[in-house]
XYZ file of C-alpha atoms in Angstrom:
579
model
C 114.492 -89.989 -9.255
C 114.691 -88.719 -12.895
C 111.737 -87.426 -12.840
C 112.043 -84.786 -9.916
C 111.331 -81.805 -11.448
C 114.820 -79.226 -11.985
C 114.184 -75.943 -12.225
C 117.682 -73.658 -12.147
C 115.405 -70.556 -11.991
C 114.934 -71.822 -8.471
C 118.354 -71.606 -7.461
C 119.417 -68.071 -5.592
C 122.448 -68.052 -4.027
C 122.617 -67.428 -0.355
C 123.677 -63.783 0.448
C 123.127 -61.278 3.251
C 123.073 -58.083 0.474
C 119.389 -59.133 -0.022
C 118.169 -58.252 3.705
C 119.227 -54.752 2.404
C 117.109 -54.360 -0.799
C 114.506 -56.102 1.055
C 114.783 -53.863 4.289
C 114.678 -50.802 1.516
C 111.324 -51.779 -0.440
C 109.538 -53.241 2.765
C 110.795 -50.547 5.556
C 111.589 -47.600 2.922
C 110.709 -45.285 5.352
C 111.748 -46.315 8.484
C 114.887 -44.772 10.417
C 118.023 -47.480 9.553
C 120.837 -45.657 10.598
C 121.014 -42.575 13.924
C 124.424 -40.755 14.298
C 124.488 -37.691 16.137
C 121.739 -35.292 14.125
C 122.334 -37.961 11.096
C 119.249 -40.129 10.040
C 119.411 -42.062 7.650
C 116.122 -44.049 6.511
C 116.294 -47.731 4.538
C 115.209 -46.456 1.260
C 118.335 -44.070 1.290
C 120.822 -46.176 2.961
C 119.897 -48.382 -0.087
C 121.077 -45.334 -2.399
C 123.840 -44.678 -0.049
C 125.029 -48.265 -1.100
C 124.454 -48.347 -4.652
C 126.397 -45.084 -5.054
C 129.168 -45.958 -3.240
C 129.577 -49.363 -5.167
C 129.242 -47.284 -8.174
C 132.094 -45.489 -6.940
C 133.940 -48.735 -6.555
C 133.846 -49.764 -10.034
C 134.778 -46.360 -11.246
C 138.126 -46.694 -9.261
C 138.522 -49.801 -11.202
C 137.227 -52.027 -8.383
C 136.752 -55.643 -9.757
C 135.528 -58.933 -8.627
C 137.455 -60.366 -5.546
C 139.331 -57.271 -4.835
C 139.921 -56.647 -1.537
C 138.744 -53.256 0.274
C 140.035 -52.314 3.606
C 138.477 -49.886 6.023
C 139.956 -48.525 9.169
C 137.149 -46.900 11.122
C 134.630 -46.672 14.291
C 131.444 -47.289 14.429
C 130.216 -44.718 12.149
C 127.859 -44.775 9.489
C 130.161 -45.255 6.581
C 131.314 -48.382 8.096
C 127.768 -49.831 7.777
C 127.725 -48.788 4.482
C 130.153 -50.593 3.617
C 129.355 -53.943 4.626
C 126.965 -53.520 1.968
C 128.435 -51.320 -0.682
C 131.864 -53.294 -1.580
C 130.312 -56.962 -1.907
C 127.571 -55.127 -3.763
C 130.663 -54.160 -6.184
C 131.343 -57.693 -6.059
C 134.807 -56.771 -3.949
C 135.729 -58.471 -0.427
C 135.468 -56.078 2.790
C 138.533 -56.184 4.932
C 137.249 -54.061 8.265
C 140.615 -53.374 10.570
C 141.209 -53.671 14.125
C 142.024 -50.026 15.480
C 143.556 -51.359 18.479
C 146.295 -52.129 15.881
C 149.414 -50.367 15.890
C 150.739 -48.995 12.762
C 153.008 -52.370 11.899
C 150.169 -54.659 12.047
C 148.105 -52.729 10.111
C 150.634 -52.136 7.297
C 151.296 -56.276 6.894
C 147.313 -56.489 6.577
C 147.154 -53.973 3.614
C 150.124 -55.994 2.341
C 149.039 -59.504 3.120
C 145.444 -58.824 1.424
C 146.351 -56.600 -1.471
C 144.161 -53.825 -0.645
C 143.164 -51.873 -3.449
C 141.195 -49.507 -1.621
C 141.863 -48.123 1.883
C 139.250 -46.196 3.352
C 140.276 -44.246 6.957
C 138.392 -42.418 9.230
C 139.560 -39.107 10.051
C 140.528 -40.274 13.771
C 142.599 -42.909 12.794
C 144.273 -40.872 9.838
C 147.568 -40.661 11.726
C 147.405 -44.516 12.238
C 146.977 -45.100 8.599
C 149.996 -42.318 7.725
C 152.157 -44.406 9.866
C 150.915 -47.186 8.516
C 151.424 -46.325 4.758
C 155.008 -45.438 5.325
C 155.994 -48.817 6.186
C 153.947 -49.871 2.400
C 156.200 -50.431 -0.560
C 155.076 -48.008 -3.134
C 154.384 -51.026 -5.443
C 151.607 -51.883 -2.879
C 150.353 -49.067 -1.794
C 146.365 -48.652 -2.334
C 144.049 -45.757 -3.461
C 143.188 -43.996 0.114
C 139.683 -42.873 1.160
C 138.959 -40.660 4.098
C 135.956 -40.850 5.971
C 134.799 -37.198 7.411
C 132.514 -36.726 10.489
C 129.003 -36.751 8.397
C 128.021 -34.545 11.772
C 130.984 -31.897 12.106
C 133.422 -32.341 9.078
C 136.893 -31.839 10.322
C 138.411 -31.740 6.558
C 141.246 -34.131 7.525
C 142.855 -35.491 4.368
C 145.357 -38.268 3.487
C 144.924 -37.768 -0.406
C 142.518 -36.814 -2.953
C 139.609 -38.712 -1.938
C 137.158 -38.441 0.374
C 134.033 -40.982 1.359
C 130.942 -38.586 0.830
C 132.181 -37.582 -2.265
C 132.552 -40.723 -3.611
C 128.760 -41.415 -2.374
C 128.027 -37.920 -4.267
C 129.144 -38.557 -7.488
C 128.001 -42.246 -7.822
C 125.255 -43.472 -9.560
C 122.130 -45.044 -7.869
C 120.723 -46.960 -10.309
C 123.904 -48.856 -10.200
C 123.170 -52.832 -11.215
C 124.670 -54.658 -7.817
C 127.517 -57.369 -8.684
C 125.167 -60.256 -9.240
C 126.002 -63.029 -7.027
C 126.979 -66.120 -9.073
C 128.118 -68.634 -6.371
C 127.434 -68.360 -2.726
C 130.505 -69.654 -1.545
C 132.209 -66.985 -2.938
C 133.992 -64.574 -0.925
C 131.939 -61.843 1.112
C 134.560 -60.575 3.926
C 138.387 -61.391 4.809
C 138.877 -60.573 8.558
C 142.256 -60.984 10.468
C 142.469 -62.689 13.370
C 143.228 -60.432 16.344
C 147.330 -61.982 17.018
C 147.257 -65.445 18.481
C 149.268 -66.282 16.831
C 152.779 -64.348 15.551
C 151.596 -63.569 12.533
C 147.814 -62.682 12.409
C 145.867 -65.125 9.610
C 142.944 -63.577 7.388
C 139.850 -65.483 7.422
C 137.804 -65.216 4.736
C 133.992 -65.833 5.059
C 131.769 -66.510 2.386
C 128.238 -64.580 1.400
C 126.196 -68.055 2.112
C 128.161 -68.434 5.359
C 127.410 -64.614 6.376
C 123.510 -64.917 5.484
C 123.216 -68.312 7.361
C 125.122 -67.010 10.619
C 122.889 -63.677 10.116
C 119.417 -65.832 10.433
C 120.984 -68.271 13.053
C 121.735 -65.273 15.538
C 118.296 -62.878 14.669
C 116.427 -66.472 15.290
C 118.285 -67.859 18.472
C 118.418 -64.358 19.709
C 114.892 -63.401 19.247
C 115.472 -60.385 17.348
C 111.615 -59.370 17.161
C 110.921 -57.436 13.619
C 111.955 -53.334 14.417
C 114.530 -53.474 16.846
C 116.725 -50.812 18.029
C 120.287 -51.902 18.218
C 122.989 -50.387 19.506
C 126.641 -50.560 18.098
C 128.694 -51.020 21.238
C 130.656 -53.591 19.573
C 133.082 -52.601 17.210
C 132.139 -53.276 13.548
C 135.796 -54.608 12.560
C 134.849 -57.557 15.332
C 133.840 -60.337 13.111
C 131.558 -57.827 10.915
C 129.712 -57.188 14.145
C 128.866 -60.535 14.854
C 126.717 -60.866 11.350
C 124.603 -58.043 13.357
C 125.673 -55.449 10.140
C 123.656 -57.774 8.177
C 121.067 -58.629 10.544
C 119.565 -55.235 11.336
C 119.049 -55.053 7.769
C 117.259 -58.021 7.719
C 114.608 -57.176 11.014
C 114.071 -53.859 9.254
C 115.969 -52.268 12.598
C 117.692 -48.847 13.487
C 121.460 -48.708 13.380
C 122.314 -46.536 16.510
C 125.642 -45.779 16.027
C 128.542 -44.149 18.573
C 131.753 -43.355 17.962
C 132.828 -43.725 21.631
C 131.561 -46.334 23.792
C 131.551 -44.297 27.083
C 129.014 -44.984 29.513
C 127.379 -41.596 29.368
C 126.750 -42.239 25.481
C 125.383 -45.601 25.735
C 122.928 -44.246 28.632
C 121.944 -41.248 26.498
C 121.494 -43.576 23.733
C 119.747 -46.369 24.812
C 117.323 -43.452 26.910
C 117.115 -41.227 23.951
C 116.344 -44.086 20.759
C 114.586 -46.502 23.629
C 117.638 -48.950 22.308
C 116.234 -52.883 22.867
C 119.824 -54.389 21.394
C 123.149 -54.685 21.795
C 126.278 -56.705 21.866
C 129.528 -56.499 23.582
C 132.493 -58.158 25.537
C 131.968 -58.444 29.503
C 134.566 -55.421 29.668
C 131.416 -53.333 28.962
C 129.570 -54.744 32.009
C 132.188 -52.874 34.065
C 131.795 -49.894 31.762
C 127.925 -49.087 32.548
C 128.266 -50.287 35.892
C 131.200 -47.559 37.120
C 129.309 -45.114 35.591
C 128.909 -42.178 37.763
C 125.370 -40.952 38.964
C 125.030 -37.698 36.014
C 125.968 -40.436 33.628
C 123.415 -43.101 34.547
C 120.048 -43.129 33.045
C 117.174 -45.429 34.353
C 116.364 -48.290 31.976
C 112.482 -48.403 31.791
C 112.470 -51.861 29.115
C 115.230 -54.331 29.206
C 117.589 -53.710 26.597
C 119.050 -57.350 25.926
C 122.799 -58.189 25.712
C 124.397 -60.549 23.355
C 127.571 -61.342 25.322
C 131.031 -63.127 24.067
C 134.687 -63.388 25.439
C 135.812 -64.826 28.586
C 132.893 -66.050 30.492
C 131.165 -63.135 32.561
C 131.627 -64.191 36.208
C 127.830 -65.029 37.963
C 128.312 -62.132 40.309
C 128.739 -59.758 37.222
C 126.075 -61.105 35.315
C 123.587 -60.017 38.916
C 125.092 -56.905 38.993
C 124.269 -55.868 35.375
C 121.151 -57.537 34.926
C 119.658 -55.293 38.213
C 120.327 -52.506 35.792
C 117.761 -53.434 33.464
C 120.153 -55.822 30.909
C 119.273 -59.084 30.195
C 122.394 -61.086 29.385
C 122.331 -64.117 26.720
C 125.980 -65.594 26.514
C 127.452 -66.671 23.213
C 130.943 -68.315 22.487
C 132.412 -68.168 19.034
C 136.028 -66.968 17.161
C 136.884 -65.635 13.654
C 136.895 -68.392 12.173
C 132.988 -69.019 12.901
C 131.845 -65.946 11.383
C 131.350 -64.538 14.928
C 129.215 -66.470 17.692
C 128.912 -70.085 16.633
C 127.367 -71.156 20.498
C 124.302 -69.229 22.328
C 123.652 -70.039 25.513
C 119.877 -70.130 24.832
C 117.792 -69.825 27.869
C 115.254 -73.030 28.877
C 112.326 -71.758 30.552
C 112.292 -73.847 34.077
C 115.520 -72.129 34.773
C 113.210 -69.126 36.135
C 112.259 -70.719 39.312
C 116.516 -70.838 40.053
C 117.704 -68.651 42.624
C 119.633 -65.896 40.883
C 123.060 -66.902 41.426
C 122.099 -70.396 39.817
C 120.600 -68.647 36.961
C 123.749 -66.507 36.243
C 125.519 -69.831 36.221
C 124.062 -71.013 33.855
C 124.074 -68.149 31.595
C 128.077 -68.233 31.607
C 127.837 -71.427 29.915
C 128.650 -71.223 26.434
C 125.303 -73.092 25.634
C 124.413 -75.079 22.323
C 124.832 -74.596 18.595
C 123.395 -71.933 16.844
C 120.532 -73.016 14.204
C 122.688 -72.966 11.172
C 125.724 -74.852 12.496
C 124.994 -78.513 11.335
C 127.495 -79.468 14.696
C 129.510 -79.042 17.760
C 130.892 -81.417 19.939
C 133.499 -81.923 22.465
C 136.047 -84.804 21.157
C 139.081 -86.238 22.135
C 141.283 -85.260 19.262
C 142.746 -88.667 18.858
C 140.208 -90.657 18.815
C 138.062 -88.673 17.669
C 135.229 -90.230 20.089
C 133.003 -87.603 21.618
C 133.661 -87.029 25.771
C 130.836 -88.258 28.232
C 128.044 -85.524 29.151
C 129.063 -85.464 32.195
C 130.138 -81.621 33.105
C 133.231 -83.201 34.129
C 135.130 -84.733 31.097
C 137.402 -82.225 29.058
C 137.782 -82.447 25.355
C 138.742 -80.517 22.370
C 135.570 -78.687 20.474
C 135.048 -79.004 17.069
C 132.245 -77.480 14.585
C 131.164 -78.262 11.634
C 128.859 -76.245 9.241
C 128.382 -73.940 6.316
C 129.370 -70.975 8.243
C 132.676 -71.664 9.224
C 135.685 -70.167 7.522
C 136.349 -71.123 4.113
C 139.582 -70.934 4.884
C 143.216 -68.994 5.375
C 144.026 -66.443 3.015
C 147.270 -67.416 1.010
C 147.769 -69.847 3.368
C 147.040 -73.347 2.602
C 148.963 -74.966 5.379
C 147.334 -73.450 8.416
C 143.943 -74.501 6.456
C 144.906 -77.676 6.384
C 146.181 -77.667 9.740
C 143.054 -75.914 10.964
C 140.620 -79.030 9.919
C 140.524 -82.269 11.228
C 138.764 -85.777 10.019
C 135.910 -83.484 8.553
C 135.724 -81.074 12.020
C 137.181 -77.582 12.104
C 138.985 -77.496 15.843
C 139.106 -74.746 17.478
C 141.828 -75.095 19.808
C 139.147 -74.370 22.970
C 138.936 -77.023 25.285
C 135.447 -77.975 27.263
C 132.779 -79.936 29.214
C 129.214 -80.986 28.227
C 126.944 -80.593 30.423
C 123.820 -83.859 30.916
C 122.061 -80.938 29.316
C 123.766 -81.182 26.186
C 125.102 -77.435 27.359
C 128.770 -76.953 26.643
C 131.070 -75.414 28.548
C 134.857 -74.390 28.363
C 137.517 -75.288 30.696
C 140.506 -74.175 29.545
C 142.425 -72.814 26.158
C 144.189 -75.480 24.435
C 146.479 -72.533 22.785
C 146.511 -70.671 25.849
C 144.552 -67.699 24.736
C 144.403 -65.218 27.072
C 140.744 -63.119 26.273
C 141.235 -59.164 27.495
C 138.440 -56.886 27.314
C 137.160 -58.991 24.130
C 140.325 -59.027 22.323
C 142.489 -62.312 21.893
C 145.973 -62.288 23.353
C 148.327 -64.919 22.152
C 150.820 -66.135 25.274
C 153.232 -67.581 22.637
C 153.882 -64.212 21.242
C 154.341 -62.909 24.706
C 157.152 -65.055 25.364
C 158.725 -65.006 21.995
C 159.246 -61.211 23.140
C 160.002 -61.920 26.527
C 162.879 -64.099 25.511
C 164.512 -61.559 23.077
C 165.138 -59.401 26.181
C 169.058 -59.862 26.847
C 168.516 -60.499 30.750
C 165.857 -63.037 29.973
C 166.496 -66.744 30.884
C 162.624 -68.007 31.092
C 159.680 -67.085 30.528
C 155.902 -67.723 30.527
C 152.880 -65.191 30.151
C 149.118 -66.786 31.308
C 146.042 -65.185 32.465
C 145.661 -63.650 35.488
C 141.705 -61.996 36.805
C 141.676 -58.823 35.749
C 138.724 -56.632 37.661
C 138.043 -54.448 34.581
C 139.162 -56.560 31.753
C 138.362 -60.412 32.789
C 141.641 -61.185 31.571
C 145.046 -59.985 31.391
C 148.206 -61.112 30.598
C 150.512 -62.100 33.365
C 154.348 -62.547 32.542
C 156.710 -65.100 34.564
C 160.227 -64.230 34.297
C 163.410 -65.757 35.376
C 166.588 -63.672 34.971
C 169.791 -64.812 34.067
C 173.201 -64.206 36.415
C 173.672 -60.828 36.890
C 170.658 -59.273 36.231
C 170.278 -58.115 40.006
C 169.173 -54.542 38.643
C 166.469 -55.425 35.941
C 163.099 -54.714 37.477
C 159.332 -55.064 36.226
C 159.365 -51.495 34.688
C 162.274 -52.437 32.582
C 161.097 -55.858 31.081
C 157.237 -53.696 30.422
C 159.130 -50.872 28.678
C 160.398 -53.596 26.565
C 157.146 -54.668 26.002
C 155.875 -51.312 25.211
C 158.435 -51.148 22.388
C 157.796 -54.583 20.648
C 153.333 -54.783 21.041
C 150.495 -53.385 20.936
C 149.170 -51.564 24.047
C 146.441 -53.679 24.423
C 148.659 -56.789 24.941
C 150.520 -55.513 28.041
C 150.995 -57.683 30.524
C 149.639 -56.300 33.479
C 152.108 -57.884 35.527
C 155.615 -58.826 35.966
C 156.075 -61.993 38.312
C 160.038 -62.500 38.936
C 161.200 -66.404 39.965
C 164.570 -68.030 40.770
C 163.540 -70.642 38.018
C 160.119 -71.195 36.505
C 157.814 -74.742 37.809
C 159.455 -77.926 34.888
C 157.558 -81.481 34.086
C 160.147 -83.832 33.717
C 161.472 -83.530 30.173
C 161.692 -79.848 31.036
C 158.202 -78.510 29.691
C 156.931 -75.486 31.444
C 154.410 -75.823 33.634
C 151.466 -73.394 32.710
C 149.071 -75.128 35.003
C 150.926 -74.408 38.243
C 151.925 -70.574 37.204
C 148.282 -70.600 36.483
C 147.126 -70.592 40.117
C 149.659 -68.814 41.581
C 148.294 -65.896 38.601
C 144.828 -66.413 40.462
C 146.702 -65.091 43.665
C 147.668 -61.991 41.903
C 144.519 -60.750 41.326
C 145.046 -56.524 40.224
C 143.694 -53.851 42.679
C 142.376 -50.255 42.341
C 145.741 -49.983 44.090
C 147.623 -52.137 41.458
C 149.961 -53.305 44.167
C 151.108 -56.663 44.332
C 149.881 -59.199 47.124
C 152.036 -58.496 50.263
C 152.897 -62.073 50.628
C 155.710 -63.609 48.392
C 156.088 -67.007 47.156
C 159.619 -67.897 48.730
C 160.990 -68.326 44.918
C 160.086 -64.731 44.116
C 163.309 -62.601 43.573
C 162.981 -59.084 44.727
C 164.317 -57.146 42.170
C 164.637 -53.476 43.548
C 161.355 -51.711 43.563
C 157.831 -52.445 43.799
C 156.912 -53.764 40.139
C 154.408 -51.173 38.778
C 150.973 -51.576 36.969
C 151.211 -50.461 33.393
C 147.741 -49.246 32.200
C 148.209 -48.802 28.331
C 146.853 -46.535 26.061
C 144.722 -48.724 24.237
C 142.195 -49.630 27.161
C 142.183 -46.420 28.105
C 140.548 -45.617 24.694
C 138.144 -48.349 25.170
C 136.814 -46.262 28.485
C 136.500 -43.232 26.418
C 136.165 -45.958 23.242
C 137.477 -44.561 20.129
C 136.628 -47.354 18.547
C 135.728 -52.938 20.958
């Protein structure tokens, strides 16, 4: 064995910021990035990059800093997937479904040195920046529409400037170790206090090939950005473009008329999204629609699409590959890839199937479904329900500042995700149930524990329990079960989701209020979440948003007819500032 040649010229590490100087000396020419009039070609997007980590270091930008960006889909946001690791800094992209709070306890939490905000959200960020101790508070960057400048400011600086005035034969931060960090991206709230998960750059480039090659990215594809950037860095998809030589389409809104116009206008063959966007393109109205003359194909996650859904859209001209991953994956970490016999199924068979959450994607050296204790893997028998675990190079490298949850988050060699599941004799998986009790709305994760904690600081509050409950436009939404204390004769479901409206975001609104004499106990007095489970399936919200005429005889009527709160936030997703 001594004599095996070693050869430490041969050793690159592993990082995604090579697909772009790749993309710019093999595609220089061809279009990477469409916004409104704005093209952008590879060759330039390349000097977009370099100048803007230029930038960086001239602000005094060093190695592991952390860079925050609160923005749409836009072109600076691609940028900077590139740009700030290129400075040898860690990108931090925010939610901005967020309200104002959260957002100010991520810039605290990561230390952001640099806080770039896109005009849109610049009252978000004000808000958010009050509630920052001046000690903390980092240098803010505002991004201006590159199509219409609206000459919105929050401070001296301002994103094409920066670009401007940097310098592009900047030397990239040379990548010494590929497990060092790449992106730090927070978890969307299950839990009370969202965790940052920080991915690494050989993580992000092995996730990036896994997804191009079990996707069948062909080279030159068109992709669409109908899923938000700040989600996971786009599923690895910022990356991946990059590395297929692609176009970056990018919208600002998701609406259906500019998804249409897009994928008609740039012939669009690409795109990801939650199911929520299903039910965006298919309530389109007729001056809105455009026919779809090549199948654009959709890389679906969330809660499983229902079969009848997945008809629906796919009759539309979409062809629908379902994926299952979390944060802590680095995005999709299961694809259900498709096995050719499955064509002679009947349709509704076939869409079936394609809820599954499938197999591993190529990079991921496991998966399984275990029981936790003994750590034994569950029969393939579709029926069997175990916890499932991963294992593999691009998972998490762990919890920011937080060694505990890390710890907590790993077991016997297996990081668990908290998901519970079947395997199918196919070796398919397939999950059951939420072991955390998740609740998946319109793509974003809803914890049920938080729920409660702020049910139960309501004074008339005696129990509660929030699960999930079919929601016809979002999959999922929350549903809360209260029981009042003594007394409380005049509280009604308006009053307990105005104090919801004061204590979350809008986007975790329960969607309904279910009132009970005294909520379903095991013996030693746990709740039981199964049973309120399928009387939530009974509930089911209509165009109407009334509640079923029929009442279980331990509902309490509390005065008036509860009322259907439809918040803010996925409002904005149908006219989508921002998924």
């Amino acid at each position: 064995m001594d004599r095996l040649p070693k050869c430490e010229a041969n050793y690159v590490p592993l990082t995604p910021l090579t697909f772009l100087k790749r993309a710019a000396m093999v595609y220089a020419k061809r279009t990477s990035v469409i916004y409104g009039r704005t093209r952008f070609t590879w060759r330039l997007t390349y000097d977009r990059c370099l100048r803007l980590a230029s930038s960086l270091r001239a602000l005094n930008i060093v190695k592991n800093d952390v860079v925050s960006v609160l923005a749409p889909n836009v072109p600076a946001m691609y940028e900077m997937h590139f740009a700030v690791p290129m400075a040898g800094a860690i990108l931090n992209t925010i939610n901005t479904r967020l309200d104002a709070k959260t957002v100010a306890n991520i810039l605290k939490h990561s230390e952001a040195k640099v806080f770039f905000v896109d005009y849109e959200y610049v009252p978000l960020a004000r808000e958010a920046l009050r509630l920052i101790a001046e000690s903390s508070m980092p240098l803010v960057v505002v991004i201006d529409d590159v199509d219409s400048p609206t000459k919105v400011r929050l401070g001296e600086l301002e994103y094409e400037q920066l670009v401007s005035s940097g310098d592009p034969r900047f030397v990239p931060n040379e990548v010494q170790d590929e497990w060092d960090p790449i992106a730090l991206n927070y978890t969307s709230g299950t839990t009370s206090a969202p965790k940052g998960v920080v991915y690494s750059h050989r993580g992000a480039y092995l996730s990036t090939l896994s997804l191009i090659l079990g996707w069948e990215m062909g080279s030159a594809p068109v992709y669409l950005w109908s899923l938000p950037m700040f989600h996971c860095n786009g599923w690895t998809f910022t990356w991946g473009v990059a590395a297929r030589g692609g176009t970056n389409v990018c919208i600002r809104n998701t609406t259906a008329q500019e998804m249409y116009a897009s994928i008609a206008l740039h012939k669009v063959t690409h795109m990801c999204c939650a199911p929520i966007v299903f039910n965006i393109l298919l309530e389109a109205k007729p001056n809105e629609r455009v026919a779809i003359a090549t199948p654009v194909e959709v890389l679906t996650g969330g809660a499983p699409p229902p079969a009848a859904l997945l008809e629906k859209i796919e009759r539309l001209g979409f062809h629908v590959v379902h994926a299952y991953g979390l944060t802590e994956a680095t995005g999709p970490a299961l694809v259900c890839e498709w096995q050719a016999q499955w064509n002679q199924l009947p349709r509704q068979e076939q869409a079936k199937i394609k809820a599954r959450q499938g197999i591993s994607i190529l990079t991921l050296a496991d998966v399984d479904v275990k029981d936790l204790e003994t750590m034994q893997s569950v029969p393939r028998d579709g029926i069997t329900m175990g916890e499932i675990v991963l294992r593999g190079s691009s998972i998490m490298k762990g919890y920011f500042k937080d060694e505990q949850a890390t710890s907590k988050a790993f077991h016997k060699g297996w990081f668990v995700t908290g998901d519970v599941g079947v395997i199918h004799p196919d070796g398919y998986l397939e999950i059951k149930d939420r072991s955390k009790d998740v609740i998946i709305s319109g793509g974003e994760n809803i914890s049920s524990v938080e729920l409660e904690a702020v049910l139960y600081r309501h004074p008339h509050v005696l129990e509660a329990a929030v699960v999930a409950m079919p929601h016809p436009r979002w999959g999922e939404s929350p549903c809360a079960f209260v029981a009042l204390k003594k007394d409380s004769s005049g509280i009604t479901e308006a009053d307990i989701l105005a104090h919801f409206r004061k204590n979350v975001a809008g986007y975790m609104m329960p969607k309904k209020v279910y009132f009970m004499e005294a909520l379903p106990k095991t013996a030693t007095g746990k709740i039981q979440k199964f049973e309120l489970r399928v009387l939530a399936k009974t509930l089911v919200v209509t165009e109407t948003n009334e509640l079923p005429k029929k009442k279980s005889s331990t509902q309490v009527n509390r005065g008036s007819q509860p009322t259907h709160y439809r918040d803010q936030h996925h409002e904005q997703i149908l006219a989508m500032s921002r998924l």
